[in-house]
Amino acid sequence: MHPFRQAVEARDEAAIEALLADDVVFTSPVAFKPYPGKPITAAILRAVMRVFEDFRYIREIPDVAEPSGRDHALVFEATVAGKKITGCDFLHLDDDGKIDDFMVMVRPLSGATALAEAMAAQFERITEEASAAVAAEEPSS
């Protein structure tokens, strides 16, 4: 089992964040532009944990053609605002084994729409959490 899957299933936010590379890029299924950086990606993943109900991974697909084992696909099911969704987390690992590319896809459209609405309601909090994390990392003068 992939360590990210273990962390998510344990709902261990600290472990999830620890698996992210500082320069991770998160590509959302409902936003046009990717989100670069660990603070925003961690904040988005915390929000997802708040809006997904009955979340469970149902399949883990390693890239058998890639001997380095850097690409993983984790298929999941969840409910958002009463809509059942199926999705996939596509993870790419850097040389240190940290997630440096994280793309999510979901279906059906009604579920993606419900997810977009639920995440839009979380976005002010996501932005505040990411900004606080960045401020905490900055050296004080």
PDB file of C-alpha atoms in Angstrom:
ATOM      1  CA  MET A   1       0.000   0.000   0.000  1.00  0.00           C
ATOM      2  CA  HIS A   2       1.341   3.432  -0.949  1.00  0.00           C
ATOM      3  CA  PRO A   3       2.257   5.634   2.059  1.00  0.00           C
ATOM      4  CA  PHE A   4      -0.031   8.415   0.781  1.00  0.00           C
ATOM      5  CA  ARG A   5      -2.969   6.027   0.768  1.00  0.00           C
ATOM      6  CA  GLN A   6      -2.096   4.931   4.306  1.00  0.00           C
ATOM      7  CA  ALA A   7      -1.928   8.544   5.494  1.00  0.00           C
ATOM      8  CA  VAL A   8      -5.251   9.453   3.869  1.00  0.00           C
ATOM      9  CA  GLU A   9      -7.028   6.374   5.194  1.00  0.00           C
ATOM     10  CA  ALA A  10      -5.692   7.203   8.672  1.00  0.00           C
ATOM     11  CA  ARG A  11      -6.823  10.834   8.168  1.00  0.00           C
ATOM     12  CA  ASP A  12      -3.319  11.832   9.282  1.00  0.00           C
ATOM     13  CA  GLU A  13      -2.935  15.398   7.997  1.00  0.00           C
ATOM     14  CA  ALA A  14       0.660  15.717   9.216  1.00  0.00           C
ATOM     15  CA  ALA A  15       1.692  12.512   7.433  1.00  0.00           C
ATOM     16  CA  ILE A  16      -0.049  13.622   4.242  1.00  0.00           C
ATOM     17  CA  GLU A  17       1.782  16.957   4.299  1.00  0.00           C
ATOM     18  CA  ALA A  18       5.100  15.261   5.052  1.00  0.00           C
ATOM     19  CA  LEU A  19       4.759  13.244   1.832  1.00  0.00           C
ATOM     20  CA  LEU A  20       4.498  16.390  -0.318  1.00  0.00           C
ATOM     21  CA  ALA A  21       7.552  17.914  -1.969  1.00  0.00           C
ATOM     22  CA  ASP A  22       8.032  21.634  -1.350  1.00  0.00           C
ATOM     23  CA  ASP A  23       7.565  22.270  -5.081  1.00  0.00           C
ATOM     24  CA  VAL A  24       4.557  19.968  -5.540  1.00  0.00           C
ATOM     25  CA  VAL A  25       2.045  21.006  -8.196  1.00  0.00           C
ATOM     26  CA  PHE A  26      -1.600  20.149  -7.540  1.00  0.00           C
ATOM     27  CA  THR A  27      -3.943  19.899 -10.507  1.00  0.00           C
ATOM     28  CA  SER A  28      -7.579  20.015  -9.458  1.00  0.00           C
ATOM     29  CA  PRO A  29     -10.406  18.307 -11.318  1.00  0.00           C
ATOM     30  CA  VAL A  30     -12.477  21.496 -11.066  1.00  0.00           C
ATOM     31  CA  ALA A  31      -9.989  24.360 -11.498  1.00  0.00           C
ATOM     32  CA  PHE A  32      -8.359  25.482 -14.720  1.00  0.00           C
ATOM     33  CA  LYS A  33      -4.998  26.509 -13.281  1.00  0.00           C
ATOM     34  CA  PRO A  34      -2.734  24.175 -11.255  1.00  0.00           C
ATOM     35  CA  TYR A  35      -1.761  25.152  -7.710  1.00  0.00           C
ATOM     36  CA  PRO A  36       2.010  25.183  -7.107  1.00  0.00           C
ATOM     37  CA  GLY A  37       3.558  24.629  -3.700  1.00  0.00           C
ATOM     38  CA  LYS A  38       3.231  22.575  -0.567  1.00  0.00           C
ATOM     39  CA  PRO A  39       1.250  25.094   1.557  1.00  0.00           C
ATOM     40  CA  ILE A  40      -1.651  25.439  -0.899  1.00  0.00           C
ATOM     41  CA  THR A  41      -1.650  21.749  -1.792  1.00  0.00           C
ATOM     42  CA  ALA A  42      -1.761  20.703   1.875  1.00  0.00           C
ATOM     43  CA  ALA A  43      -4.573  23.197   2.552  1.00  0.00           C
ATOM     44  CA  ILE A  44      -6.564  21.875  -0.434  1.00  0.00           C
ATOM     45  CA  LEU A  45      -6.126  18.280   0.741  1.00  0.00           C
ATOM     46  CA  ARG A  46      -7.338  19.218   4.245  1.00  0.00           C
ATOM     47  CA  ALA A  47     -10.413  20.829   2.676  1.00  0.00           C
ATOM     48  CA  VAL A  48     -11.058  17.738   0.568  1.00  0.00           C
ATOM     49  CA  MET A  49     -11.012  15.667   3.746  1.00  0.00           C
ATOM     50  CA  ARG A  50     -13.697  18.002   5.147  1.00  0.00           C
ATOM     51  CA  VAL A  51     -16.010  17.813   2.107  1.00  0.00           C
ATOM     52  CA  PHE A  52     -15.673  14.141   1.111  1.00  0.00           C
ATOM     53  CA  GLU A  53     -18.018  11.743   2.867  1.00  0.00           C
ATOM     54  CA  ASP A  54     -17.572   7.967   2.877  1.00  0.00           C
ATOM     55  CA  PHE A  55     -14.177   8.326   1.215  1.00  0.00           C
ATOM     56  CA  ARG A  56     -12.371   5.080   0.391  1.00  0.00           C
ATOM     57  CA  TYR A  57      -9.668   3.972  -1.980  1.00  0.00           C
ATOM     58  CA  ILE A  58     -10.817   0.997  -4.025  1.00  0.00           C
ATOM     59  CA  ARG A  59      -7.770   0.322  -6.204  1.00  0.00           C
ATOM     60  CA  GLU A  60      -4.083   1.122  -6.364  1.00  0.00           C
ATOM     61  CA  ILE A  61      -2.395   0.984  -9.759  1.00  0.00           C
ATOM     62  CA  PRO A  62       1.406   1.194  -9.942  1.00  0.00           C
ATOM     63  CA  ASP A  63       3.048   2.000 -13.252  1.00  0.00           C
ATOM     64  CA  VAL A  64       4.599  -1.383 -14.024  1.00  0.00           C
ATOM     65  CA  ALA A  65       6.293   0.003 -17.135  1.00  0.00           C
ATOM     66  CA  GLU A  66       8.256   2.474 -14.983  1.00  0.00           C
ATOM     67  CA  PRO A  67      10.950   0.598 -13.049  1.00  0.00           C
ATOM     68  CA  SER A  68      11.589   3.530 -10.686  1.00  0.00           C
ATOM     69  CA  GLY A  69       8.061   3.206  -9.266  1.00  0.00           C
ATOM     70  CA  ARG A  70       7.534   6.953  -9.392  1.00  0.00           C
ATOM     71  CA  ASP A  71       4.008   6.971 -10.831  1.00  0.00           C
ATOM     72  CA  HIS A  72       0.949   5.763  -8.946  1.00  0.00           C
ATOM     73  CA  ALA A  73      -2.786   5.905  -9.513  1.00  0.00           C
ATOM     74  CA  LEU A  74      -5.130   5.589  -6.542  1.00  0.00           C
ATOM     75  CA  VAL A  75      -8.778   5.091  -7.485  1.00  0.00           C
ATOM     76  CA  PHE A  76     -11.327   6.279  -4.938  1.00  0.00           C
ATOM     77  CA  GLU A  77     -15.025   6.612  -4.261  1.00  0.00           C
ATOM     78  CA  ALA A  78     -16.703   9.236  -2.116  1.00  0.00           C
ATOM     79  CA  THR A  79     -19.865  11.258  -1.694  1.00  0.00           C
ATOM     80  CA  VAL A  80     -20.051  15.049  -1.913  1.00  0.00           C
ATOM     81  CA  ALA A  81     -23.306  16.827  -1.105  1.00  0.00           C
ATOM     82  CA  GLY A  82     -25.245  13.626  -1.738  1.00  0.00           C
ATOM     83  CA  LYS A  83     -23.555  12.930  -5.092  1.00  0.00           C
ATOM     84  CA  LYS A  84     -21.484   9.773  -5.460  1.00  0.00           C
ATOM     85  CA  ILE A  85     -18.198  10.264  -7.256  1.00  0.00           C
ATOM     86  CA  THR A  86     -15.418   8.051  -8.510  1.00  0.00           C
ATOM     87  CA  GLY A  87     -12.020   9.600  -8.904  1.00  0.00           C
ATOM     88  CA  CYS A  88      -8.342   8.965  -9.241  1.00  0.00           C
ATOM     89  CA  ASP A  89      -5.313  10.537  -7.596  1.00  0.00           C
ATOM     90  CA  PHE A  90      -2.369  10.447  -9.993  1.00  0.00           C
ATOM     91  CA  LEU A  91       0.870  10.810  -8.047  1.00  0.00           C
ATOM     92  CA  HIS A  92       4.405  11.325  -9.295  1.00  0.00           C
ATOM     93  CA  LEU A  93       7.327  11.017  -6.882  1.00  0.00           C
ATOM     94  CA  ASP A  94      10.573  12.977  -7.026  1.00  0.00           C
ATOM     95  CA  ASP A  95      14.081  11.601  -6.374  1.00  0.00           C
ATOM     96  CA  ASP A  96      13.449  11.795  -2.614  1.00  0.00           C
ATOM     97  CA  GLY A  97      10.193   9.836  -2.820  1.00  0.00           C
ATOM     98  CA  LYS A  98       8.059  12.944  -2.184  1.00  0.00           C
ATOM     99  CA  ILE A  99       4.976  13.747  -4.250  1.00  0.00           C
ATOM    100  CA  ASP A 100       5.951  16.465  -6.737  1.00  0.00           C
ATOM    101  CA  ASP A 101       2.985  16.165  -9.085  1.00  0.00           C
ATOM    102  CA  PHE A 102      -0.549  15.470  -7.868  1.00  0.00           C
ATOM    103  CA  MET A 103      -3.432  15.408 -10.326  1.00  0.00           C
ATOM    104  CA  VAL A 104      -7.016  14.462  -9.504  1.00  0.00           C
ATOM    105  CA  MET A 105      -9.788  13.467 -11.884  1.00  0.00           C
ATOM    106  CA  VAL A 106     -13.406  12.754 -10.931  1.00  0.00           C
ATOM    107  CA  ARG A 107     -16.618  11.608 -12.545  1.00  0.00           C
ATOM    108  CA  PRO A 108     -19.536  11.963 -13.206  1.00  0.00           C
ATOM    109  CA  LEU A 109     -20.113  15.598 -14.099  1.00  0.00           C
ATOM    110  CA  SER A 110     -22.812  15.985 -11.435  1.00  0.00           C
ATOM    111  CA  GLY A 111     -20.315  14.812  -8.821  1.00  0.00           C
ATOM    112  CA  ALA A 112     -17.596  17.100 -10.168  1.00  0.00           C
ATOM    113  CA  THR A 113     -20.046  20.005 -10.005  1.00  0.00           C
ATOM    114  CA  ALA A 114     -20.927  19.165  -6.398  1.00  0.00           C
ATOM    115  CA  LEU A 115     -17.209  18.962  -5.590  1.00  0.00           C
ATOM    116  CA  ALA A 116     -16.540  22.328  -7.256  1.00  0.00           C
ATOM    117  CA  GLU A 117     -19.297  23.962  -5.212  1.00  0.00           C
ATOM    118  CA  ALA A 118     -18.153  22.365  -1.940  1.00  0.00           C
ATOM    119  CA  MET A 119     -14.532  23.368  -2.528  1.00  0.00           C
ATOM    120  CA  ALA A 120     -15.534  26.923  -3.516  1.00  0.00           C
ATOM    121  CA  ALA A 121     -17.203  27.204  -0.114  1.00  0.00           C
ATOM    122  CA  GLN A 122     -13.883  26.136   1.474  1.00  0.00           C
ATOM    123  CA  PHE A 123     -11.628  28.369  -0.594  1.00  0.00           C
ATOM    124  CA  GLU A 124     -11.355  31.313   1.806  1.00  0.00           C
ATOM    125  CA  ARG A 125     -10.229  28.933   4.558  1.00  0.00           C
ATOM    126  CA  ILE A 126      -7.844  27.162   2.139  1.00  0.00           C
ATOM    127  CA  THR A 127      -6.243  30.478   1.215  1.00  0.00           C
ATOM    128  CA  GLU A 128      -5.933  31.533   4.863  1.00  0.00           C
ATOM    129  CA  GLU A 129      -4.316  28.207   5.853  1.00  0.00           C
ATOM    130  CA  ALA A 130      -1.846  28.351   2.958  1.00  0.00           C
ATOM    131  CA  SER A 131      -0.938  31.973   3.707  1.00  0.00           C
ATOM    132  CA  ALA A 132      -0.387  31.151   7.388  1.00  0.00           C
ATOM    133  CA  ALA A 133       1.882  28.227   6.448  1.00  0.00           C
ATOM    134  CA  VAL A 134       3.940  30.421   4.119  1.00  0.00           C
ATOM    135  CA  ALA A 135       4.245  33.130   6.790  1.00  0.00           C
ATOM    136  CA  ALA A 136       5.364  30.536   9.351  1.00  0.00           C
ATOM    137  CA  GLU A 137       8.140  29.357   6.990  1.00  0.00           C
ATOM    138  CA  GLU A 138       9.513  32.839   6.346  1.00  0.00           C
ATOM    139  CA  PRO A 139      12.524  33.763   8.455  1.00  0.00           C
ATOM    140  CA  SER A 140      11.877  36.646  10.815  1.00  0.00           C
ATOM    141  CA  SER A 141      14.013  39.727  10.378  1.00  0.00           C
TER     142      SER A 141
END
